[in-house]
Structures are given as C-alpha cells and as structure tokens.
C-alpha cells in the first residue's frame, strides 16, 4: 500500500518539476532523430536512382554509338582483324570518357552511401545506448525503492521491538513504549532531580508552566539541564533507543547519498513517508538528539523538514528547546 502511494506521488512530483523540461528535450531529440533518418533515407533513395540513371545512360550511349556506326558504315560482321580493331577503337574512344566519368561518379556515390550508412549505424548505436541507460536508470530507481522500503520496515521492526516495564507493573511495547519512556524520563516530575541547584523555584515553575525563565543565564542553565536529562535517558534506555535511532539516522543519510541516481522530488517523497511513520516520541527524541548530531545530519533534517510535525502542544520543555534550536533554523 505504501509503495503504491509512493510511486504515484513520485510520478506527480516529477510531472510538475523536472519532467516537463526533460520531456521537451526528449521530444526535440526524437524529432531530430526522425528528421535525420528521413533525410538519410531520402538521399539514399536519390543516390540509388542516380546510380540507375548512370547505368542506363552508359547503356544508351553504347547503343547510340552502335547505331551511329551502323548508320554510317553499315552493320556487318567484319572479316579481318583490322576492321574489328577500327570498330573497337571507335567504341572505346567514344565510350571510355563516358564510362570514366560515370565510374568516378559511382565511386563518389558509393562513398556517400557508406557515409550515410555509417551515420545511421552511429545513430542507432546512440539510440540503443540511450535506451539502455534509461533501462538501467529505471532498474536503479526500482532498487532504490526496494532498499528504502526494506530499510523503513527494518526501522519499524526495531521500534516495535522496544519493550519496557514500569514499577506499577504495566508493560508497554512499540511506539507506546517510546511514549511512556518520554513521559517517564523527560517530563515533570521525573526530571526535577536533573534541575536540582540549577534553577530557582520561580524559574523552575515558570519553565514548566509557560516554557520561559527570567534571564539569559537561566535559559542556558535550563537548556543544559534538559540536554543532560536526554543523555541520562539514552543511558538508561540504551537497549531500547540505540538501534532505532541509529537505523533512522542511517536511513536518512543513505537517501541523501543518492545524489546522482534519484531525483530530488523522489527524495522529498521518501522523507514525507518517513515523517508519516514517526510518532510524537520519535520526533521529540530526534529533536533532542539534533544537539549532538553532525553538521551533515542537521542539514538533512533541515533540508527535508524532518521535524516539521514536531509536537509542542503538551510538552513545555520541547516548546522551550524549540526557541533555543538555532542550529535548526
């Protein structure tokens, strides 16, 4: 189902972005090839007709010479070698220049025919190479789609394998477990111990109620405390968070690496599918992780708007950190 949606959306995206110019250029090339082929066929047929005319011209010249000779001297078979020699000299002297000129013409005609054939062969080879390249590109795109969906399924399997239990005896798995991990480790009152001796009581309450604090120094202290809470969460939940996070970042980097094979609209479509598969907790975890990512990974997140749907309506810490996320601007 996802793959069908992906392909159709890709077609729509390409239709309104890169494809129009490609179609125009392709149409021009096809028209040029068709015109070249028609011109080549026209000249080939013309040269064959010219060759036939030369042949019949020589035949007519030879018959005319015989008729001229017979009309002047009579057409009787000679009895002596001298008479045959005179007759041969007459025909040779009359026809040799004509045959010589015709031979040169036919040689030139043959050279032009060979040139046309070579040109047609080169065009056919070029068209065959172009068709082969299109086929190879189609195969590479299909392989890209297969790897993308297999990798995405692997990531989803890693998320579904997340399992956690809490002191109240309840167990959670999959995206539900990630949501509980977020609530348990990254929301009040669980994070209060991380903020100990960092913020005044007024700033602490203001942070969780209005996502603001009283001063720039307090803002920096709050940011440091939240990031420390995230690092502690990763340490405590290492078994649950490491594989999914690494798989997701690896998938995004792999898509971005396909710089010469996959058109940009198709990459954007892949990231739209990724965003549609991320829960609120996954987006929030990726958001917190962005403070420790490489410049390239951050650029990927920004270019493809991975955190476009970052939820901020229920978590004051996320709202506060979003105002501090200058690296994602």
PDB file of C-alpha atoms in Angstrom, residues 37-323:
ATOM      1  CA  UNK A  37      16.520   9.336 -40.567  1.00  0.00           C
ATOM      2  CA  UNK A  38      14.067  10.712 -43.135  1.00  0.00           C
ATOM      3  CA  UNK A  39      16.794  12.857 -44.723  1.00  0.00           C
ATOM      4  CA  UNK A  40      19.178   9.896 -44.826  1.00  0.00           C
ATOM      5  CA  UNK A  41      16.544   7.673 -46.427  1.00  0.00           C
ATOM      6  CA  UNK A  42      15.721  10.386 -48.961  1.00  0.00           C
ATOM      7  CA  UNK A  43      19.358  10.834 -50.023  1.00  0.00           C
ATOM      8  CA  UNK A  44      19.943   7.088 -50.111  1.00  0.00           C
ATOM      9  CA  UNK A  45      16.985   6.559 -52.436  1.00  0.00           C
ATOM     10  CA  UNK A  46      18.082   9.539 -54.564  1.00  0.00           C
ATOM     11  CA  UNK A  47      21.615   8.172 -54.905  1.00  0.00           C
ATOM     12  CA  UNK A  48      20.293   4.756 -55.904  1.00  0.00           C
ATOM     13  CA  UNK A  49      18.132   6.406 -58.554  1.00  0.00           C
ATOM     14  CA  UNK A  50      21.145   8.382 -59.768  1.00  0.00           C
ATOM     15  CA  UNK A  51      23.155   5.174 -59.969  1.00  0.00           C
ATOM     16  CA  UNK A  52      20.471   3.519 -62.080  1.00  0.00           C
ATOM     17  CA  UNK A  53      20.337   6.571 -64.337  1.00  0.00           C
ATOM     18  CA  UNK A  54      24.101   6.431 -64.855  1.00  0.00           C
ATOM     19  CA  UNK A  55      23.878   2.747 -65.753  1.00  0.00           C
ATOM     20  CA  UNK A  56      21.101   3.327 -68.261  1.00  0.00           C
ATOM     21  CA  UNK A  57      22.940   6.408 -69.571  1.00  0.00           C
ATOM     22  CA  UNK A  58      26.007   4.275 -70.361  1.00  0.00           C
ATOM     23  CA  UNK A  59      23.816   1.628 -71.975  1.00  0.00           C
ATOM     24  CA  UNK A  60      22.060   4.255 -74.112  1.00  0.00           C
ATOM     25  CA  UNK A  61      25.436   5.774 -75.063  1.00  0.00           C
ATOM     26  CA  UNK A  62      26.753   2.363 -76.121  1.00  0.00           C
ATOM     27  CA  UNK A  63      23.617   1.611 -78.175  1.00  0.00           C
ATOM     28  CA  UNK A  64      23.761   5.068 -79.725  1.00  0.00           C
ATOM     29  CA  UNK A  65      27.394   4.506 -80.702  1.00  0.00           C
ATOM     30  CA  UNK A  66      26.471   1.204 -82.332  1.00  0.00           C
ATOM     31  CA  UNK A  67      23.566   2.824 -84.117  1.00  0.00           C
ATOM     32  CA  UNK A  68      25.799   5.669 -85.314  1.00  0.00           C
ATOM     33  CA  UNK A  69      28.425   3.265 -86.554  1.00  0.00           C
ATOM     34  CA  UNK A  70      25.879   1.056 -88.296  1.00  0.00           C
ATOM     35  CA  UNK A  71      24.201   4.052 -89.909  1.00  0.00           C
ATOM     36  CA  UNK A  72      27.477   5.365 -91.277  1.00  0.00           C
ATOM     37  CA  UNK A  73      29.295   2.207 -92.281  1.00  0.00           C
ATOM     38  CA  UNK A  74      26.610  -0.467 -92.190  1.00  0.00           C
ATOM     39  CA  UNK A  75      26.362  -3.189 -89.607  1.00  0.00           C
ATOM     40  CA  UNK A  76      28.034  -6.260 -90.998  1.00  0.00           C
ATOM     41  CA  UNK A  77      30.392  -8.628 -89.276  1.00  0.00           C
ATOM     42  CA  UNK A  78      33.969  -7.828 -90.306  1.00  0.00           C
ATOM     43  CA  UNK A  79      36.183 -10.474 -91.883  1.00  0.00           C
ATOM     44  CA  UNK A  80      39.566  -9.080 -90.861  1.00  0.00           C
ATOM     45  CA  UNK A  81      41.232  -8.150 -87.580  1.00  0.00           C
ATOM     46  CA  UNK A  82      41.930  -4.651 -88.805  1.00  0.00           C
ATOM     47  CA  UNK A  83      38.266  -3.940 -89.286  1.00  0.00           C
ATOM     48  CA  UNK A  84      37.452  -5.244 -85.807  1.00  0.00           C
ATOM     49  CA  UNK A  85      40.290  -3.095 -84.411  1.00  0.00           C
ATOM     50  CA  UNK A  86      38.910   0.005 -86.069  1.00  0.00           C
ATOM     51  CA  UNK A  87      35.440  -0.780 -84.709  1.00  0.00           C
ATOM     52  CA  UNK A  88      36.878  -1.312 -81.198  1.00  0.00           C
ATOM     53  CA  UNK A  89      38.858   1.921 -81.333  1.00  0.00           C
ATOM     54  CA  UNK A  90      35.708   3.745 -82.336  1.00  0.00           C
ATOM     55  CA  UNK A  91      33.660   2.346 -79.446  1.00  0.00           C
ATOM     56  CA  UNK A  92      36.498   2.755 -76.956  1.00  0.00           C
ATOM     57  CA  UNK A  93      37.244   6.311 -77.955  1.00  0.00           C
ATOM     58  CA  UNK A  94      33.581   7.229 -77.691  1.00  0.00           C
ATOM     59  CA  UNK A  95      32.585   5.300 -74.575  1.00  0.00           C
ATOM     60  CA  UNK A  96      35.759   5.362 -72.429  1.00  0.00           C
ATOM     61  CA  UNK A  97      35.411   9.018 -71.367  1.00  0.00           C
ATOM     62  CA  UNK A  98      31.723   8.436 -70.592  1.00  0.00           C
ATOM     63  CA  UNK A  99      32.466   5.277 -68.608  1.00  0.00           C
ATOM     64  CA  UNK A 100      35.357   7.005 -66.802  1.00  0.00           C
ATOM     65  CA  UNK A 101      33.215   9.919 -65.717  1.00  0.00           C
ATOM     66  CA  UNK A 102      30.416   7.536 -64.734  1.00  0.00           C
ATOM     67  CA  UNK A 103      32.888   5.432 -62.728  1.00  0.00           C
ATOM     68  CA  UNK A 104      34.113   8.477 -60.776  1.00  0.00           C
ATOM     69  CA  UNK A 105      30.510   9.474 -60.156  1.00  0.00           C
ATOM     70  CA  UNK A 106      29.601   5.999 -58.933  1.00  0.00           C
ATOM     71  CA  UNK A 107      32.660   5.898 -56.656  1.00  0.00           C
ATOM     72  CA  UNK A 108      31.614   9.195 -55.104  1.00  0.00           C
ATOM     73  CA  UNK A 109      28.055   7.935 -54.881  1.00  0.00           C
ATOM     74  CA  UNK A 110      29.205   4.769 -53.110  1.00  0.00           C
ATOM     75  CA  UNK A 111      31.281   6.833 -50.671  1.00  0.00           C
ATOM     76  CA  UNK A 112      28.245   8.963 -49.834  1.00  0.00           C
ATOM     77  CA  UNK A 113      26.117   5.851 -49.354  1.00  0.00           C
ATOM     78  CA  UNK A 114      28.697   4.376 -46.990  1.00  0.00           C
ATOM     79  CA  UNK A 115      28.830   7.660 -45.092  1.00  0.00           C
ATOM     80  CA  UNK A 116      25.046   7.649 -44.722  1.00  0.00           C
ATOM     81  CA  UNK A 117      25.074   4.027 -43.580  1.00  0.00           C
ATOM     82  CA  UNK A 118      27.778   4.808 -41.026  1.00  0.00           C
ATOM     83  CA  UNK A 119      25.792   7.798 -39.801  1.00  0.00           C
ATOM     84  CA  UNK A 120      22.651   5.678 -39.458  1.00  0.00           C
ATOM     85  CA  UNK A 121      24.610   2.992 -37.623  1.00  0.00           C
ATOM     86  CA  UNK A 122      26.051   5.544 -35.207  1.00  0.00           C
ATOM     87  CA  UNK A 123      22.584   6.976 -34.585  1.00  0.00           C
ATOM     88  CA  UNK A 124      21.179   3.509 -33.934  1.00  0.00           C
ATOM     89  CA  UNK A 125      24.035   2.767 -31.543  1.00  0.00           C
ATOM     90  CA  UNK A 126      23.409   6.067 -29.763  1.00  0.00           C
ATOM     91  CA  UNK A 127      19.688   5.335 -29.505  1.00  0.00           C
ATOM     92  CA  UNK A 128      20.439   1.846 -28.208  1.00  0.00           C
ATOM     93  CA  UNK A 129      22.819   3.269 -25.592  1.00  0.00           C
ATOM     94  CA  UNK A 130      20.207   5.848 -24.607  1.00  0.00           C
ATOM     95  CA  UNK A 131      17.526   3.165 -24.269  1.00  0.00           C
ATOM     96  CA  UNK A 132      19.927   1.007 -22.249  1.00  0.00           C
ATOM     97  CA  UNK A 133      20.746   3.945 -19.976  1.00  0.00           C
ATOM     98  CA  UNK A 134      17.040   4.622 -19.397  1.00  0.00           C
ATOM     99  CA  UNK A 135      16.515   0.954 -18.598  1.00  0.00           C
ATOM    100  CA  UNK A 136      19.457   0.968 -16.178  1.00  0.00           C
ATOM    101  CA  UNK A 137      18.146   4.130 -14.534  1.00  0.00           C
ATOM    102  CA  UNK A 138      14.729   2.541 -14.140  1.00  0.00           C
ATOM    103  CA  UNK A 139      16.354  -0.520 -12.572  1.00  0.00           C
ATOM    104  CA  UNK A 140      18.378   1.677 -10.188  1.00  0.00           C
ATOM    105  CA  UNK A 141      15.243   3.577  -9.145  1.00  0.00           C
ATOM    106  CA  UNK A 142      13.424   0.299  -8.540  1.00  0.00           C
ATOM    107  CA  UNK A 143      16.359  -0.960  -6.483  1.00  0.00           C
ATOM    108  CA  UNK A 144      16.322   2.322  -4.522  1.00  0.00           C
ATOM    109  CA  UNK A 145      12.619   1.878  -3.768  1.00  0.00           C
ATOM    110  CA  UNK A 146      13.146  -1.720  -2.659  1.00  0.00           C
ATOM    111  CA  UNK A 147      16.031  -0.810  -0.340  1.00  0.00           C
ATOM    112  CA  UNK A 148      14.120   2.195   1.018  1.00  0.00           C
ATOM    113  CA  UNK A 149      11.015   0.222   1.961  1.00  0.00           C
ATOM    114  CA  UNK A 150      13.038  -2.707   3.314  1.00  0.00           C
ATOM    115  CA  UNK A 151      15.086  -0.305   5.460  1.00  0.00           C
ATOM    116  CA  UNK A 152      11.942   1.502   6.605  1.00  0.00           C
ATOM    117  CA  UNK A 153      10.389  -1.849   7.571  1.00  0.00           C
ATOM    118  CA  UNK A 154      13.578  -2.723   9.457  1.00  0.00           C
ATOM    119  CA  UNK A 155      13.314   0.547  11.365  1.00  0.00           C
ATOM    120  CA  UNK A 156       9.661  -0.091  12.170  1.00  0.00           C
ATOM    121  CA  UNK A 157      10.574  -3.602  13.371  1.00  0.00           C
ATOM    122  CA  UNK A 158      13.243  -2.040  15.640  1.00  0.00           C
ATOM    123  CA  UNK A 159      10.627   0.343  17.086  1.00  0.00           C
ATOM    124  CA  UNK A 160       8.101  -2.464  17.517  1.00  0.00           C
ATOM    125  CA  UNK A 161      10.705  -4.471  19.430  1.00  0.00           C
ATOM    126  CA  UNK A 162      11.035  -1.731  22.058  1.00  0.00           C
ATOM    127  CA  UNK A 163       9.640  -3.025  25.325  1.00  0.00           C
ATOM    128  CA  UNK A 164       9.636  -1.501  28.769  1.00  0.00           C
ATOM    129  CA  UNK A 165       8.032  -2.150  32.158  1.00  0.00           C
ATOM    130  CA  UNK A 166       7.382   0.309  34.978  1.00  0.00           C
ATOM    131  CA  UNK A 167       7.098  -0.118  38.755  1.00  0.00           C
ATOM    132  CA  UNK A 168       3.309  -0.092  38.536  1.00  0.00           C
ATOM    133  CA  UNK A 169       3.587  -3.471  36.824  1.00  0.00           C
ATOM    134  CA  UNK A 170       2.430  -2.337  33.418  1.00  0.00           C
ATOM    135  CA  UNK A 171       4.444  -3.212  30.304  1.00  0.00           C
ATOM    136  CA  UNK A 172       4.470  -1.367  27.005  1.00  0.00           C
ATOM    137  CA  UNK A 173       5.896  -2.103  23.572  1.00  0.00           C
ATOM    138  CA  UNK A 174       6.478  -0.354  20.253  1.00  0.00           C
ATOM    139  CA  UNK A 175       5.562   3.296  19.853  1.00  0.00           C
ATOM    140  CA  UNK A 176       3.522   3.112  23.065  1.00  0.00           C
ATOM    141  CA  UNK A 177       6.686   2.181  24.955  1.00  0.00           C
ATOM    142  CA  UNK A 178       8.538   5.152  23.438  1.00  0.00           C
ATOM    143  CA  UNK A 179       5.774   7.494  24.554  1.00  0.00           C
ATOM    144  CA  UNK A 180       5.976   6.112  28.082  1.00  0.00           C
ATOM    145  CA  UNK A 181       9.774   6.443  28.077  1.00  0.00           C
ATOM    146  CA  UNK A 182       9.406  10.083  27.078  1.00  0.00           C
ATOM    147  CA  UNK A 183       6.830  10.775  29.746  1.00  0.00           C
ATOM    148  CA  UNK A 184       8.792   8.935  32.440  1.00  0.00           C
ATOM    149  CA  UNK A 185      12.247  10.420  31.773  1.00  0.00           C
ATOM    150  CA  UNK A 186      11.696  13.764  30.044  1.00  0.00           C
ATOM    151  CA  UNK A 187       8.623  15.325  31.719  1.00  0.00           C
ATOM    152  CA  UNK A 188       7.818  16.643  35.166  1.00  0.00           C
ATOM    153  CA  UNK A 189       8.156  15.417  37.901  1.00  0.00           C
ATOM    154  CA  UNK A 190      10.710  12.825  36.743  1.00  0.00           C
ATOM    155  CA  UNK A 191      13.238  15.430  35.536  1.00  0.00           C
ATOM    156  CA  UNK A 192      13.162  17.538  38.710  1.00  0.00           C
ATOM    157  CA  UNK A 193      16.304  15.881  40.051  1.00  0.00           C
ATOM    158  CA  UNK A 194      18.229  16.938  36.940  1.00  0.00           C
ATOM    159  CA  UNK A 195      17.306  20.568  37.596  1.00  0.00           C
ATOM    160  CA  UNK A 196      18.466  20.468  41.227  1.00  0.00           C
ATOM    161  CA  UNK A 197      20.598  23.524  42.121  1.00  0.00           C
ATOM    162  CA  UNK A 198      20.328  24.808  38.524  1.00  0.00           C
ATOM    163  CA  UNK A 199      17.175  26.931  38.578  1.00  0.00           C
ATOM    164  CA  UNK A 200      15.374  28.885  41.253  1.00  0.00           C
ATOM    165  CA  UNK A 201      11.970  27.633  42.270  1.00  0.00           C
ATOM    166  CA  UNK A 202      10.343  30.505  40.403  1.00  0.00           C
ATOM    167  CA  UNK A 203      12.215  29.795  37.162  1.00  0.00           C
ATOM    168  CA  UNK A 204      11.592  26.071  37.522  1.00  0.00           C
ATOM    169  CA  UNK A 205       7.835  26.553  37.852  1.00  0.00           C
ATOM    170  CA  UNK A 206       7.820  29.152  35.093  1.00  0.00           C
ATOM    171  CA  UNK A 207       9.675  26.763  32.776  1.00  0.00           C
ATOM    172  CA  UNK A 208       7.083  24.007  33.207  1.00  0.00           C
ATOM    173  CA  UNK A 209       4.091  26.352  33.153  1.00  0.00           C
ATOM    174  CA  UNK A 210       4.956  28.929  30.469  1.00  0.00           C
ATOM    175  CA  UNK A 211       8.132  27.499  28.847  1.00  0.00           C
ATOM    176  CA  UNK A 212      10.057  30.631  29.861  1.00  0.00           C
ATOM    177  CA  UNK A 213      12.568  31.679  32.530  1.00  0.00           C
ATOM    178  CA  UNK A 214      13.609  35.043  33.917  1.00  0.00           C
ATOM    179  CA  UNK A 215      17.083  35.582  32.409  1.00  0.00           C
ATOM    180  CA  UNK A 216      19.519  34.544  29.684  1.00  0.00           C
ATOM    181  CA  UNK A 217      21.675  32.759  32.269  1.00  0.00           C
ATOM    182  CA  UNK A 218      18.652  30.796  33.451  1.00  0.00           C
ATOM    183  CA  UNK A 219      17.813  29.908  29.852  1.00  0.00           C
ATOM    184  CA  UNK A 220      21.291  28.433  29.374  1.00  0.00           C
ATOM    185  CA  UNK A 221      21.025  26.516  32.655  1.00  0.00           C
ATOM    186  CA  UNK A 222      17.632  25.131  31.627  1.00  0.00           C
ATOM    187  CA  UNK A 223      18.942  24.073  28.206  1.00  0.00           C
ATOM    188  CA  UNK A 224      21.931  22.321  29.769  1.00  0.00           C
ATOM    189  CA  UNK A 225      19.675  20.528  32.251  1.00  0.00           C
ATOM    190  CA  UNK A 226      17.253  19.331  29.558  1.00  0.00           C
ATOM    191  CA  UNK A 227      20.082  18.019  27.378  1.00  0.00           C
ATOM    192  CA  UNK A 228      21.590  16.303  30.415  1.00  0.00           C
ATOM    193  CA  UNK A 229      18.204  14.677  31.061  1.00  0.00           C
ATOM    194  CA  UNK A 230      18.189  13.430  27.470  1.00  0.00           C
ATOM    195  CA  UNK A 231      21.701  11.981  27.824  1.00  0.00           C
ATOM    196  CA  UNK A 232      20.658  10.195  31.028  1.00  0.00           C
ATOM    197  CA  UNK A 233      17.558   8.883  29.253  1.00  0.00           C
ATOM    198  CA  UNK A 234      19.718   7.444  26.457  1.00  0.00           C
ATOM    199  CA  UNK A 235      21.978   5.773  29.000  1.00  0.00           C
ATOM    200  CA  UNK A 236      19.091   4.266  30.957  1.00  0.00           C
ATOM    201  CA  UNK A 237      17.147   3.210  27.846  1.00  0.00           C
ATOM    202  CA  UNK A 238      20.192   2.354  25.711  1.00  0.00           C
ATOM    203  CA  UNK A 239      18.860  -1.074  24.786  1.00  0.00           C
ATOM    204  CA  UNK A 240      15.586   0.429  23.568  1.00  0.00           C
ATOM    205  CA  UNK A 241      16.757   3.643  21.893  1.00  0.00           C
ATOM    206  CA  UNK A 242      20.159   2.948  20.326  1.00  0.00           C
ATOM    207  CA  UNK A 243      19.131   0.647  17.446  1.00  0.00           C
ATOM    208  CA  UNK A 244      16.031   2.595  16.275  1.00  0.00           C
ATOM    209  CA  UNK A 245      17.853   5.946  16.453  1.00  0.00           C
ATOM    210  CA  UNK A 246      20.876   4.620  14.580  1.00  0.00           C
ATOM    211  CA  UNK A 247      18.660   2.950  11.959  1.00  0.00           C
ATOM    212  CA  UNK A 248      16.622   6.131  11.377  1.00  0.00           C
ATOM    213  CA  UNK A 249      19.693   8.364  11.012  1.00  0.00           C
ATOM    214  CA  UNK A 250      21.345   5.815   8.741  1.00  0.00           C
ATOM    215  CA  UNK A 251      18.262   5.680   6.503  1.00  0.00           C
ATOM    216  CA  UNK A 252      18.153   9.457   6.160  1.00  0.00           C
ATOM    217  CA  UNK A 253      21.863   9.656   5.321  1.00  0.00           C
ATOM    218  CA  UNK A 254      21.516   6.866   2.756  1.00  0.00           C
ATOM    219  CA  UNK A 255      18.676   8.667   0.963  1.00  0.00           C
ATOM    220  CA  UNK A 256      20.679  11.886   0.875  1.00  0.00           C
ATOM    221  CA  UNK A 257      23.693   9.993  -0.534  1.00  0.00           C
ATOM    222  CA  UNK A 258      21.788   9.064  -3.713  1.00  0.00           C
ATOM    223  CA  UNK A 259      22.867  12.355  -5.282  1.00  0.00           C
ATOM    224  CA  UNK A 260      23.268  11.214  -8.912  1.00  0.00           C
ATOM    225  CA  UNK A 261      20.716   8.450  -9.156  1.00  0.00           C
ATOM    226  CA  UNK A 262      17.494   9.666  -7.554  1.00  0.00           C
ATOM    227  CA  UNK A 263      15.780  12.970  -8.409  1.00  0.00           C
ATOM    228  CA  UNK A 264      15.212  15.410  -5.564  1.00  0.00           C
ATOM    229  CA  UNK A 265      11.365  15.214  -5.638  1.00  0.00           C
ATOM    230  CA  UNK A 266      11.572  11.469  -5.051  1.00  0.00           C
ATOM    231  CA  UNK A 267      13.870  12.050  -2.061  1.00  0.00           C
ATOM    232  CA  UNK A 268      11.379  14.512  -0.606  1.00  0.00           C
ATOM    233  CA  UNK A 269       8.657  11.903  -1.081  1.00  0.00           C
ATOM    234  CA  UNK A 270      10.743   9.365   0.848  1.00  0.00           C
ATOM    235  CA  UNK A 271      11.104  11.788   3.745  1.00  0.00           C
ATOM    236  CA  UNK A 272       7.360  12.501   3.698  1.00  0.00           C
ATOM    237  CA  UNK A 273       6.799   8.782   4.129  1.00  0.00           C
ATOM    238  CA  UNK A 274       9.350   8.694   6.969  1.00  0.00           C
ATOM    239  CA  UNK A 275       7.646  11.609   8.740  1.00  0.00           C
ATOM    240  CA  UNK A 276       4.283   9.875   8.395  1.00  0.00           C
ATOM    241  CA  UNK A 277       5.711   6.857  10.225  1.00  0.00           C
ATOM    242  CA  UNK A 278       7.220   8.740  13.174  1.00  0.00           C
ATOM    243  CA  UNK A 279       5.282   9.032  16.436  1.00  0.00           C
ATOM    244  CA  UNK A 280       5.410  12.079  18.684  1.00  0.00           C
ATOM    245  CA  UNK A 281       8.010  10.444  20.925  1.00  0.00           C
ATOM    246  CA  UNK A 282      10.220   9.548  17.950  1.00  0.00           C
ATOM    247  CA  UNK A 283      10.118  13.135  16.680  1.00  0.00           C
ATOM    248  CA  UNK A 284      10.879  14.515  20.137  1.00  0.00           C
ATOM    249  CA  UNK A 285      13.783  12.108  20.654  1.00  0.00           C
ATOM    250  CA  UNK A 286      15.214  13.037  17.236  1.00  0.00           C
ATOM    251  CA  UNK A 287      14.769  16.710  18.141  1.00  0.00           C
ATOM    252  CA  UNK A 288      16.749  16.328  21.379  1.00  0.00           C
ATOM    253  CA  UNK A 289      19.361  14.220  19.578  1.00  0.00           C
ATOM    254  CA  UNK A 290      19.881  17.012  16.998  1.00  0.00           C
ATOM    255  CA  UNK A 291      22.076  18.888  19.537  1.00  0.00           C
ATOM    256  CA  UNK A 292      24.668  16.108  19.241  1.00  0.00           C
ATOM    257  CA  UNK A 293      24.384  15.336  15.507  1.00  0.00           C
ATOM    258  CA  UNK A 294      26.925  16.171  12.816  1.00  0.00           C
ATOM    259  CA  UNK A 295      26.525  19.216  10.575  1.00  0.00           C
ATOM    260  CA  UNK A 296      25.609  16.981   7.655  1.00  0.00           C
ATOM    261  CA  UNK A 297      22.878  15.184   9.609  1.00  0.00           C
ATOM    262  CA  UNK A 298      21.438  18.504  10.782  1.00  0.00           C
ATOM    263  CA  UNK A 299      21.434  19.794   7.200  1.00  0.00           C
ATOM    264  CA  UNK A 300      19.481  16.698   6.121  1.00  0.00           C
ATOM    265  CA  UNK A 301      16.900  17.303   8.857  1.00  0.00           C
ATOM    266  CA  UNK A 302      16.540  20.935   7.763  1.00  0.00           C
ATOM    267  CA  UNK A 303      16.541  20.335   4.008  1.00  0.00           C
ATOM    268  CA  UNK A 304      13.855  17.651   4.155  1.00  0.00           C
ATOM    269  CA  UNK A 305      11.843  19.188   7.032  1.00  0.00           C
ATOM    270  CA  UNK A 306      12.040  16.003   9.093  1.00  0.00           C
ATOM    271  CA  UNK A 307      10.905  17.804  12.264  1.00  0.00           C
ATOM    272  CA  UNK A 308       8.133  19.730  10.527  1.00  0.00           C
ATOM    273  CA  UNK A 309       5.448  17.984  12.617  1.00  0.00           C
ATOM    274  CA  UNK A 310       7.313  18.194  15.920  1.00  0.00           C
ATOM    275  CA  UNK A 311       4.589  18.149  18.612  1.00  0.00           C
ATOM    276  CA  UNK A 312       4.790  21.018  21.109  1.00  0.00           C
ATOM    277  CA  UNK A 313       1.256  21.271  22.458  1.00  0.00           C
ATOM    278  CA  UNK A 314       1.754  19.057  25.521  1.00  0.00           C
ATOM    279  CA  UNK A 315       5.441  19.344  26.460  1.00  0.00           C
ATOM    280  CA  UNK A 316       6.690  22.715  27.817  1.00  0.00           C
ATOM    281  CA  UNK A 317      10.307  21.525  27.644  1.00  0.00           C
ATOM    282  CA  UNK A 318      10.025  20.917  23.896  1.00  0.00           C
ATOM    283  CA  UNK A 319       8.466  24.367  23.452  1.00  0.00           C
ATOM    284  CA  UNK A 320      11.352  25.928  25.390  1.00  0.00           C
ATOM    285  CA  UNK A 321      14.029  23.981  23.488  1.00  0.00           C
ATOM    286  CA  UNK A 322      12.408  24.830  20.132  1.00  0.00           C
ATOM    287  CA  UNK A 323      13.034  28.502  20.922  1.00  0.00           C
TER     288      UNK A 323
END
